[in-house]
Coordinates of C-alpha atoms (C1' of nucleotides) in Angstrom, one line a residue:
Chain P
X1 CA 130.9 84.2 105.7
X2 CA 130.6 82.1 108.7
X3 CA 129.7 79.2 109.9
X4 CA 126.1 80.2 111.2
X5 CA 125.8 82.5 108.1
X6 CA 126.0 79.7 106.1
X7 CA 123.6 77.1 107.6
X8 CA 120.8 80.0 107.5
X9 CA 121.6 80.3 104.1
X10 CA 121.0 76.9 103.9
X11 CA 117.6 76.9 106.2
X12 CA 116.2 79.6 104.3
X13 CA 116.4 77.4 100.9
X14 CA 114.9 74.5 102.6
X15 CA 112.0 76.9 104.0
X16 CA 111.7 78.6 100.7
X17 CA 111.2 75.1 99.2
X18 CA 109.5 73.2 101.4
X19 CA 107.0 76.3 101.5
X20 CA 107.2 76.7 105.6
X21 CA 107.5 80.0 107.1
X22 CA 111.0 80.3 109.1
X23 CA 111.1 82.7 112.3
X24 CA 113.5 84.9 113.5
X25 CA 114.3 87.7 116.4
X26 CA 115.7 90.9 115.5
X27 CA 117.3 93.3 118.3
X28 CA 116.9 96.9 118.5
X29 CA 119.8 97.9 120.7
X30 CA 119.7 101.1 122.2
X31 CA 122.5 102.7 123.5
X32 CA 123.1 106.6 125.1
X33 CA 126.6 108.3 124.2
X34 CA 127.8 111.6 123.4
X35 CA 124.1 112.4 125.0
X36 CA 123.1 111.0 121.6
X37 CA 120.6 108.1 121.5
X38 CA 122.6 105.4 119.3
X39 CA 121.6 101.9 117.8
X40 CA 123.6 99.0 116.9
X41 CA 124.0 97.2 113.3
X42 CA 125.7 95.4 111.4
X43 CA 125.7 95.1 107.4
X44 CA 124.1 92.8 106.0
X45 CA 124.9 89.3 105.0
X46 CA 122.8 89.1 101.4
X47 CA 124.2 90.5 98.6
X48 CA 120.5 92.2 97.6
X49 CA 121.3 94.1 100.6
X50 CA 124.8 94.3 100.0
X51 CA 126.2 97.5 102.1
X52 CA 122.8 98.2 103.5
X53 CA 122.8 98.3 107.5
X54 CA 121.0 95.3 109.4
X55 CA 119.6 94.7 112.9
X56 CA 120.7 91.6 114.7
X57 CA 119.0 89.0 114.6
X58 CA 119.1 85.2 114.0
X59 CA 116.4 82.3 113.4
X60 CA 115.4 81.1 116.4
X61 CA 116.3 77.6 117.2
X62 CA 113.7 74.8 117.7
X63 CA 114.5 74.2 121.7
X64 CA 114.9 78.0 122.7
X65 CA 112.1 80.2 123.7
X66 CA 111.9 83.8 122.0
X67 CA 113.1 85.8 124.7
X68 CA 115.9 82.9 124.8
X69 CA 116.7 83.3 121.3
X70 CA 116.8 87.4 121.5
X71 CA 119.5 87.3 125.1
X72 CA 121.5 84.6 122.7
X73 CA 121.7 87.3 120.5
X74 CA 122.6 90.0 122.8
X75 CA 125.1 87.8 124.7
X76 CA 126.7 86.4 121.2
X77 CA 126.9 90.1 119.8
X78 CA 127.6 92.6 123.0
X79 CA 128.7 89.7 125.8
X80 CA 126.2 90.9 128.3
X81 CA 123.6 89.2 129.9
X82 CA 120.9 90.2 131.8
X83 CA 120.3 93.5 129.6
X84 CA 116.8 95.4 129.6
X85 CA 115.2 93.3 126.8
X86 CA 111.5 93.5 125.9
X87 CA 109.2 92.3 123.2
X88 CA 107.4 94.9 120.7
X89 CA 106.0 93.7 117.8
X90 CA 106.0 90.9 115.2
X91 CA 106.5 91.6 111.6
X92 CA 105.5 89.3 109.2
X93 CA 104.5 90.7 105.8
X94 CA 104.9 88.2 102.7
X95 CA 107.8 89.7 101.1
X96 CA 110.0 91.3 103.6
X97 CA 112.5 88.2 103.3
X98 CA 113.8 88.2 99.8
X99 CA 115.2 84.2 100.5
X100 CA 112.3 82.9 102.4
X101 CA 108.8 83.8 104.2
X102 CA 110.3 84.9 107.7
X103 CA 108.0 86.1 110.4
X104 CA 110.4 88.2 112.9
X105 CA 110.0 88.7 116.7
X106 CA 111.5 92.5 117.4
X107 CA 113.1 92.7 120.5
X108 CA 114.2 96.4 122.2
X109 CA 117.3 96.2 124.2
X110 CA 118.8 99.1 126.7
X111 CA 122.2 98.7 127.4
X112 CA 124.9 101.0 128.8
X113 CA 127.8 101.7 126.0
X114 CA 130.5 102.5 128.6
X115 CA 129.6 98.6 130.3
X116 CA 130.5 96.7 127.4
X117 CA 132.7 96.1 124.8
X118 CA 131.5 94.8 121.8
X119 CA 132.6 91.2 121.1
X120 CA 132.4 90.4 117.5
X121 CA 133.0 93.1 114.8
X122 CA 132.6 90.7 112.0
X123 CA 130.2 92.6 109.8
X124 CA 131.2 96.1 111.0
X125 CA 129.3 96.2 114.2
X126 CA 129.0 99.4 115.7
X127 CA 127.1 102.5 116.8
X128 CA 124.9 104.4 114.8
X129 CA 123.4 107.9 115.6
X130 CA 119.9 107.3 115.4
X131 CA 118.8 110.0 112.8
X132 CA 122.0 109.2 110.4
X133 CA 120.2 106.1 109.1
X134 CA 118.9 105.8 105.8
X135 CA 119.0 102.8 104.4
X136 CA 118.6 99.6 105.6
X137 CA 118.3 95.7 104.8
X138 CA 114.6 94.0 104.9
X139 CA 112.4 96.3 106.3
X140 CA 114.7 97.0 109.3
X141 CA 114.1 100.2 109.2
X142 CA 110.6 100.3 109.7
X143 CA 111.3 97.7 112.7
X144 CA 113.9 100.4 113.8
X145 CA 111.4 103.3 113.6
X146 CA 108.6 101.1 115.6
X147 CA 110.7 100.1 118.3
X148 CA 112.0 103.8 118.8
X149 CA 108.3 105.2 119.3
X150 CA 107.6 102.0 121.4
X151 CA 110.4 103.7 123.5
X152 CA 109.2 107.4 123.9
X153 CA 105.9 106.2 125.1
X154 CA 107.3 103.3 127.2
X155 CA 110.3 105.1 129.0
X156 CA 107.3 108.0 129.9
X157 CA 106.0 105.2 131.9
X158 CA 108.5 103.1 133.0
X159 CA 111.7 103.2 134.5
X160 CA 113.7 101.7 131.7
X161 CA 116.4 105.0 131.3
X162 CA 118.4 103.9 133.6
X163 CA 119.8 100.8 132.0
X164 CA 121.2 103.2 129.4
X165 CA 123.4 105.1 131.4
X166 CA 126.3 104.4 133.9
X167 CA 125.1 103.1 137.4
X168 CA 126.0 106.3 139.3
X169 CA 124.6 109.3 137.2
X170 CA 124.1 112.6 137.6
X171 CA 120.7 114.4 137.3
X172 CA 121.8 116.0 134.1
X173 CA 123.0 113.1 132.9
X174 CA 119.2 112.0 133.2
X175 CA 117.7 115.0 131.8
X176 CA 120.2 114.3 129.2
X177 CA 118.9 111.4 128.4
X178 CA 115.2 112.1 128.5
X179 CA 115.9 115.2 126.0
X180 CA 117.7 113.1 123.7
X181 CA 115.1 110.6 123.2
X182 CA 111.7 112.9 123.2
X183 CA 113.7 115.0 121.6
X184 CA 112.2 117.6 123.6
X185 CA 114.2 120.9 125.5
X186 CA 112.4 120.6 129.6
X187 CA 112.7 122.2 132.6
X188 CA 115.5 121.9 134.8
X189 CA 113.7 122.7 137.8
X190 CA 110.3 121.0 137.5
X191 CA 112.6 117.9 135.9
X192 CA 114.3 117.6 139.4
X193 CA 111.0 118.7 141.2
X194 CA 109.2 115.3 139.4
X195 CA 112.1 112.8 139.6
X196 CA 112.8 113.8 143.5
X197 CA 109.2 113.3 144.1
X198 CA 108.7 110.1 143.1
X199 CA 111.4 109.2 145.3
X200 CA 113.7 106.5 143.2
X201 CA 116.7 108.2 143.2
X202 CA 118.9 107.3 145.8
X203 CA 121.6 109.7 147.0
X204 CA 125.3 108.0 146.8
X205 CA 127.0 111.3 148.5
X206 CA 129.4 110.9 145.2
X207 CA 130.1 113.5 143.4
X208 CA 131.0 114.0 139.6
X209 CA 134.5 114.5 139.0
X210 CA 136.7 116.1 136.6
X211 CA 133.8 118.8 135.3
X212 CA 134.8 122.6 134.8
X213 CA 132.3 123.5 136.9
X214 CA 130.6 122.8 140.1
X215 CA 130.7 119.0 140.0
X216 CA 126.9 117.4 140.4
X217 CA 125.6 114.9 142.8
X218 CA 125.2 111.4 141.8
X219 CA 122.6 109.0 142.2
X220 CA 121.8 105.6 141.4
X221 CA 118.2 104.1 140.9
X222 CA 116.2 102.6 143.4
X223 CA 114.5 99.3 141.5
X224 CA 113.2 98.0 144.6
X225 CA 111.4 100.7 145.9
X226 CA 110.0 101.0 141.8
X227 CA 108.2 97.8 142.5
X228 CA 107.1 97.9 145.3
X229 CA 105.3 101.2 144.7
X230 CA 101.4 101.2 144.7
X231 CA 100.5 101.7 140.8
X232 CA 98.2 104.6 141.6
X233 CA 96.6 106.0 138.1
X234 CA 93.5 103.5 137.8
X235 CA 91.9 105.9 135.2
X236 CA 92.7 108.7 133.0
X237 CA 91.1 109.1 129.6
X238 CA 93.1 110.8 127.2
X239 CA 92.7 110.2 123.8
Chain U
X1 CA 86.7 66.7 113.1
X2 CA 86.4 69.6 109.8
X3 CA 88.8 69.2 106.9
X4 CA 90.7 72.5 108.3
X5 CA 91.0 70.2 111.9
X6 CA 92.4 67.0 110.1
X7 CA 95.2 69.4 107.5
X8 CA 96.2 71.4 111.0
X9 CA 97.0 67.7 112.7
X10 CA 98.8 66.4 109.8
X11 CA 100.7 70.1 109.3
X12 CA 101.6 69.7 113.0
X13 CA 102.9 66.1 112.9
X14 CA 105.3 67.1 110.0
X15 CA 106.6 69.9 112.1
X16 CA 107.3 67.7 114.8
X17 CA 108.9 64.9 112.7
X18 CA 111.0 67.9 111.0
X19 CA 111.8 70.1 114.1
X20 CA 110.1 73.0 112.2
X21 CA 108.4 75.7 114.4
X22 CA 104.8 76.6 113.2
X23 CA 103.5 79.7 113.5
X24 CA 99.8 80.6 114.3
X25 CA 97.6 83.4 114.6
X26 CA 95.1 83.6 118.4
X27 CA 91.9 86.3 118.1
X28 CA 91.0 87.4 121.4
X29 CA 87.6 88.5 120.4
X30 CA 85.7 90.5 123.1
X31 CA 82.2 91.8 122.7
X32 CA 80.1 94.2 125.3
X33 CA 77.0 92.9 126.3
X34 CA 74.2 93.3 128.9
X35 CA 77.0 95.7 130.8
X36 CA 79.4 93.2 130.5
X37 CA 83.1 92.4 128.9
X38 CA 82.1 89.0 127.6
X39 CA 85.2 86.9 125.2
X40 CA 84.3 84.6 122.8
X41 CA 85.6 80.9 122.7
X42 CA 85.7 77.6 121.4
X43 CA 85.8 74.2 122.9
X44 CA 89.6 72.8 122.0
X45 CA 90.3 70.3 119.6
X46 CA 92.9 68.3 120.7
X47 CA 92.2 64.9 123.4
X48 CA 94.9 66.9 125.5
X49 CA 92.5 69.7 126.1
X50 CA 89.0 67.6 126.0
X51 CA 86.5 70.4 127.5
X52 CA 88.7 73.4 127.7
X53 CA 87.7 76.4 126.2
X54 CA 90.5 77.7 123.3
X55 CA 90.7 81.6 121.5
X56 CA 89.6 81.3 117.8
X57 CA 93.3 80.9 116.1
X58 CA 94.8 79.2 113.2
X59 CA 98.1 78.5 111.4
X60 CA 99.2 81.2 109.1
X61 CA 98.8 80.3 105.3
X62 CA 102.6 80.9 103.3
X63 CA 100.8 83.2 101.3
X64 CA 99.5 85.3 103.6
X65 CA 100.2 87.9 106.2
X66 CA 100.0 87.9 110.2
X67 CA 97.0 90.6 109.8
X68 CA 95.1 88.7 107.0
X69 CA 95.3 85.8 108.4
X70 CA 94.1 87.6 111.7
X71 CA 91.2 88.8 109.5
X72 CA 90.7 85.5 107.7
X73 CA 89.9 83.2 111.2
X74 CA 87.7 86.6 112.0
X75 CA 85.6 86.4 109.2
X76 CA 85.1 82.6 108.8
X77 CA 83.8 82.9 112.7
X78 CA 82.1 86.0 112.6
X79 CA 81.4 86.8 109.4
X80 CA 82.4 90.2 110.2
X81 CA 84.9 92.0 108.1
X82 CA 86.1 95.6 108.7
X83 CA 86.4 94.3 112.7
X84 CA 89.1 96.4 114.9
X85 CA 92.1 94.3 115.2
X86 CA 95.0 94.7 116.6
X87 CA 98.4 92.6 117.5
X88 CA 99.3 92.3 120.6
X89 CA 102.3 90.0 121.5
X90 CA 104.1 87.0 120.4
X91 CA 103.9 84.1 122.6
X92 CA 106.6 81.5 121.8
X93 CA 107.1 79.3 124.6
X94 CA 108.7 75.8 123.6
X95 CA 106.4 73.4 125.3
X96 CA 102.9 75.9 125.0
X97 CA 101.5 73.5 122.1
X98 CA 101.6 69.8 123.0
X99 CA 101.7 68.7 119.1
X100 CA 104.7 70.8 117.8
X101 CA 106.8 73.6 118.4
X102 CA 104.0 76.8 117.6
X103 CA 104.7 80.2 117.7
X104 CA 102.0 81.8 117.9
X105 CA 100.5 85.9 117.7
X106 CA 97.7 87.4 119.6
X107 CA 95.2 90.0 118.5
X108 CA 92.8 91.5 120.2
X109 CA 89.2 92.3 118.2
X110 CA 86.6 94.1 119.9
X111 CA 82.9 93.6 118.3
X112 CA 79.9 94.7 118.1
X113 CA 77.7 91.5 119.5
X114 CA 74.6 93.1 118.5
X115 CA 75.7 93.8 115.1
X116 CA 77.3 90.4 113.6
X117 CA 75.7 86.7 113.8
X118 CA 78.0 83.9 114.9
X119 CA 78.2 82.4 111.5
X120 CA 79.2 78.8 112.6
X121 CA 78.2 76.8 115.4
X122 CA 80.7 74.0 115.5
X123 CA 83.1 73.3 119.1
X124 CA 80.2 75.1 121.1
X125 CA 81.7 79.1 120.0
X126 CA 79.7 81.3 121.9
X127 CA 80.0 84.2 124.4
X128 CA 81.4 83.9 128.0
X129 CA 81.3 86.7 130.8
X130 CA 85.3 86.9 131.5
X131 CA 85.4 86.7 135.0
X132 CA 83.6 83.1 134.5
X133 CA 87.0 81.7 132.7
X134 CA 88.5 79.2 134.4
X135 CA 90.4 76.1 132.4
X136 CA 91.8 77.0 129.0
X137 CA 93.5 75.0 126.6
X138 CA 97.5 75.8 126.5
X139 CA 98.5 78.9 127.5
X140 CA 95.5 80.9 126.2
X141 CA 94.2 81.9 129.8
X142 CA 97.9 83.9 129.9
X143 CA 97.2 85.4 126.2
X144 CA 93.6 86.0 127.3
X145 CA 94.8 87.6 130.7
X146 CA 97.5 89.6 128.6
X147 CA 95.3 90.8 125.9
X148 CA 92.5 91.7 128.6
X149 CA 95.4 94.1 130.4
X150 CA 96.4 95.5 127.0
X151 CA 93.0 96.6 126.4
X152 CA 92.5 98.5 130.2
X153 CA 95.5 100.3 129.2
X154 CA 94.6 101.3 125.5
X155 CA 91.3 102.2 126.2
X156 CA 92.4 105.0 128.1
X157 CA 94.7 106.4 125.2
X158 CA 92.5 105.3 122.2
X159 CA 88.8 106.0 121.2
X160 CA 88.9 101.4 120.6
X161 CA 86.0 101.5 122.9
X162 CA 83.9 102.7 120.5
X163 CA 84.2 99.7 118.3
X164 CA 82.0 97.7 121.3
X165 CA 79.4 99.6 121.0
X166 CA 76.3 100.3 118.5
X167 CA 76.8 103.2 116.1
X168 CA 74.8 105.3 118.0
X169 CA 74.6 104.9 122.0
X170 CA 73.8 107.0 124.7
X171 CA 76.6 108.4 127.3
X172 CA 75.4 105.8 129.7
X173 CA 76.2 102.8 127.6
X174 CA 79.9 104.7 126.7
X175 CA 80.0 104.9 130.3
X176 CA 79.0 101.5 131.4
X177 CA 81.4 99.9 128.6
X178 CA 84.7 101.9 130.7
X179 CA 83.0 100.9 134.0
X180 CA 83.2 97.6 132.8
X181 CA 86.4 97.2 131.3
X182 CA 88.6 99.1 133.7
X183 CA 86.6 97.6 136.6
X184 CA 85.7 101.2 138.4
X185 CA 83.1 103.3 139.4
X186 CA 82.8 106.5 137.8
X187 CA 81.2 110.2 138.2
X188 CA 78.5 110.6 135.8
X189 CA 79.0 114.2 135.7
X190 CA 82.4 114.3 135.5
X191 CA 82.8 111.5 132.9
X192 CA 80.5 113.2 130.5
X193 CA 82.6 116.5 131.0
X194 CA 85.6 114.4 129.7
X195 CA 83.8 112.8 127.1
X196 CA 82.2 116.4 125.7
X197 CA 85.7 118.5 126.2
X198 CA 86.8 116.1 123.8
X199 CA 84.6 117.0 121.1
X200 CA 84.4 113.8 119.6
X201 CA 80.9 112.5 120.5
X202 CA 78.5 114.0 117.5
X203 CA 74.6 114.4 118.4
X204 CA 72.3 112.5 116.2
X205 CA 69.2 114.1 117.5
X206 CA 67.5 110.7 118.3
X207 CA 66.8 109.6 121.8
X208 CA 66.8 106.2 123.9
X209 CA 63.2 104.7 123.1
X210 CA 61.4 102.0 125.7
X211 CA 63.2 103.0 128.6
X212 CA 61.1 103.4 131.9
X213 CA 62.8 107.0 132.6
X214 CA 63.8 109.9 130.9
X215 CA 65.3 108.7 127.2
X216 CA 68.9 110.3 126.7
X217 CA 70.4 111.3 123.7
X218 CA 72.3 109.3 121.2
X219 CA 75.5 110.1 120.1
X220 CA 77.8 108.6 117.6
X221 CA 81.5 108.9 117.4
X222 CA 83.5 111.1 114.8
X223 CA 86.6 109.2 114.0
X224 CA 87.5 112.1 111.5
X225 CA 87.6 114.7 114.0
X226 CA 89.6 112.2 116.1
X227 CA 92.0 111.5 113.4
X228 CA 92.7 115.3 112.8
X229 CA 93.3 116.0 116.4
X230 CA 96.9 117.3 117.4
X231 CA 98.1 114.5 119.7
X232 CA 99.5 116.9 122.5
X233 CA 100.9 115.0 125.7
X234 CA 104.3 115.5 124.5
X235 CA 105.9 114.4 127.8
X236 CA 104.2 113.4 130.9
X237 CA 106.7 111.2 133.1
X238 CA 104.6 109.1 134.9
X239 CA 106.1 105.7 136.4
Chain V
dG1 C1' 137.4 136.8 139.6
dC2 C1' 135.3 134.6 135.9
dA3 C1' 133.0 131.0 133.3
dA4 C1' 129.8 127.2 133.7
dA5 C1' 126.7 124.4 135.3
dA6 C1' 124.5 122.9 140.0
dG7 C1' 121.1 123.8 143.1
dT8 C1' 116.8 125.8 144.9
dG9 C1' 111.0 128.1 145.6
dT10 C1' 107.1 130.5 144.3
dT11 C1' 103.2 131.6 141.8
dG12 C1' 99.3 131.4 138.4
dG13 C1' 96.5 128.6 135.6
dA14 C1' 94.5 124.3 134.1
dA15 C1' 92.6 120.0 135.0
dA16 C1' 90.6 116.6 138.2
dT17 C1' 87.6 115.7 141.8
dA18 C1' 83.7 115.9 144.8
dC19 C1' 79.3 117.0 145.3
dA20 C1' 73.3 118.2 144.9
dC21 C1' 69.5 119.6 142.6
dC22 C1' 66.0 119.9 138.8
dC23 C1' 64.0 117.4 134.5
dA24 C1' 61.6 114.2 131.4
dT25 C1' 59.6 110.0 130.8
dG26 C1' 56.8 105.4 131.9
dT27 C1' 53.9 103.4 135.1
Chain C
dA1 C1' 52.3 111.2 142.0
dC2 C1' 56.3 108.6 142.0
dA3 C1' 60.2 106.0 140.6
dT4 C1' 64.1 106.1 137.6
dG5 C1' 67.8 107.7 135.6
dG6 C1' 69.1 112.0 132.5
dG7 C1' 71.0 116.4 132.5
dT8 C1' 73.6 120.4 134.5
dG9 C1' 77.2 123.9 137.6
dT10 C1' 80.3 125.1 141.2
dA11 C1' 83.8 125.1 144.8
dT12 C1' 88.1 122.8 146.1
dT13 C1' 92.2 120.7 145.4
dT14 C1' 95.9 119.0 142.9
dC15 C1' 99.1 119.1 139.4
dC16 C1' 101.9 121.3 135.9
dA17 C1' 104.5 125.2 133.7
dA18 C1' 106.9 129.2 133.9
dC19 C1' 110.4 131.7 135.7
dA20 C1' 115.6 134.1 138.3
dC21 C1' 119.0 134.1 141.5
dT22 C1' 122.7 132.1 144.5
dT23 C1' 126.4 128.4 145.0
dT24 C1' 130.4 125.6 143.9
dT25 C1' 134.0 124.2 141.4
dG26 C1' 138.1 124.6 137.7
dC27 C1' 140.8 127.5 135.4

DNA sequence: GCAAAAGTGTTGGAAATACACCCATGT
DNA sequence: ACATGGGTGTATTTCCAACACTTTTGC
């Protein structure tokens, strides 16, 4: 056990006692290999959970601000810093903290596997495969399963994909990665047709390199000209 | 100063002494009246905020969750129970409460004004049109501002508006109530063909009384048939 | 020259928009 | 009778989905 491991043992008793409610930050971090959609986690610290796989996450600290408290984590767990990080939802039943009453902040994170190396494997950290997960600690897995439908919807409407790959990627490569997390088969053409029209891709007259076949073009994303597009859809009911 | 007021201050003060972070629970309550989006506040408590208006919010009980206690500062203002709710965000700040370190967690409520009495009076709680908000107390005119977004955006994927309005309500009033919220101007004709496509508006036969023109229908929504309905945007990329 | 994936256009149907006239009621 | 908003249909445009062949590279 380390250091840290212990004095949140040792906050959580005094919480638990004292009858105050403790808050954490737990990271969903998502990650896109093998054209696979994969998730980091650790196991779990308690012994009630003993060989059951955990987000990470931490209590947050009296002088650090959530989003603070959720890059510590990132940075003390992956070493990277300015990641794709985003608030989704608080959870903060009664019981889901067998040692104390803990509301937790969940946090999604994008980051690109190949960009990083993981810094601490204390706890076997390392990648799952998203739909090889069964069990896991607190209700982690319900946190898991919100955060990954917070992601289909969001990365419909947002640009986030691209911090999950490489930053030179090939067109398939994106499809790729839109197939894998809709976990839906689309169009090759009409795919190219709608990311070419919004006009985001820019060109890097590389090529891939080392494919059996004809090798594909690669692009990298334009986030400047993503914000300074005019948001046009004012208005479209769709229940 | 109520008994609630005076246990809050004390709660506060041991946080502070202790370095404990609190966690609270902020109602963004909105109501639809006379064609408007109106929001209902308090006057704050503390000196700091003397004359500033504050979202109805609390500290969450130990023995309760985020959504009961959610409920709980809903029906001690309202007296409404059975109220749509939702959370929104976290906001966790360091310096957003002057007393102590509070986390705290928005939800949005939208009621029906007509249907629920303001059950008590105290700090000046009543209605205000939301474009008439200036001052808040801490960083409630950003929760209010977030929470106001959120809705725009859900109100176009979920039937929530619904919840504004009397059971039964002509198309006009439905239409007014997106007017309003989304800030637009709409096509009558085409917003009812929406709205009837849909198949979710049931007739109830009556008609608009005392009105100097032609009296339209009633209708009242089917949440049943809403629930059963296949949810079919699959995949619709639309940054 | 063959396997494998890249790259490219067209067409039909559905949905969104724009738009104008008659109808029922209160005064 | 008239003022007010309710109720309806159609033509046009825009967007999306379906679909097949040629090109480039490695082996």
């Amino acid at each position: 056990m380390t250091t840290r491991q212990k004095k949140i043992k040792t906050i959580l008793e005094e919480l638990k006692h004292d009858g105050i409610i403790g808050i954490s930050v737990d990271c969903v971090i998502f990650g896109f290999d093998e054209n696979e959609l994969k998730v980091l986690l650790i196991k779990s610290d308690l012994e009630k959970f003993e060989n059951r796989w955990s987000l990470l996450g931490d209590l947050v600290n009296n002088h650090e601000d959530l989003n603070q408290a959720a890059n510590r984590i990132l940075q003390e767990r992956t070493g990277m810093n300015d990641v794709y990080l985003e608030e989704v939802k608080a959870f903060g039943e009664v019981g889901r903290h067998p040692a104390a009453r803990v509301v937790t902040i969940a946090y999604c994170s994008l980051i690109n596997i190949q960009h990083h190396q993981l810094k601490i494997h204390a706890n076997e950290l390392h990648w799952h495969r998203l739909n090889t997960i069964t069990d896991m600690a607190f209700d982690h897995k319900k946190i898991l399963e919100t955060c990954y439908e917070w992601l289909q919807k969001r990365i419909q409407e947002h640009p986030l994909g691209f911090s999950l790959l490489p930053k030179k990627f090939s067109l398939r490569e994106l499809q790729n990665l839109y197939e894998a997390i809709l976990s839906v088969k689309l169009d090759r053409r009409n795919f190219r047709k709608k990311f070419f029209s919004m006009d985001l891709l820019e060109d890097t007259k590389e090529h891939e390199t080392d494919v059996p076949h004809r090798p594909g073009k690669l692009y990298k994303f334009n986030y400047d000209k993503y914000k300074k597009m005019e948001r046009k859809k004012w208005f479209g009911i769709d229940f």
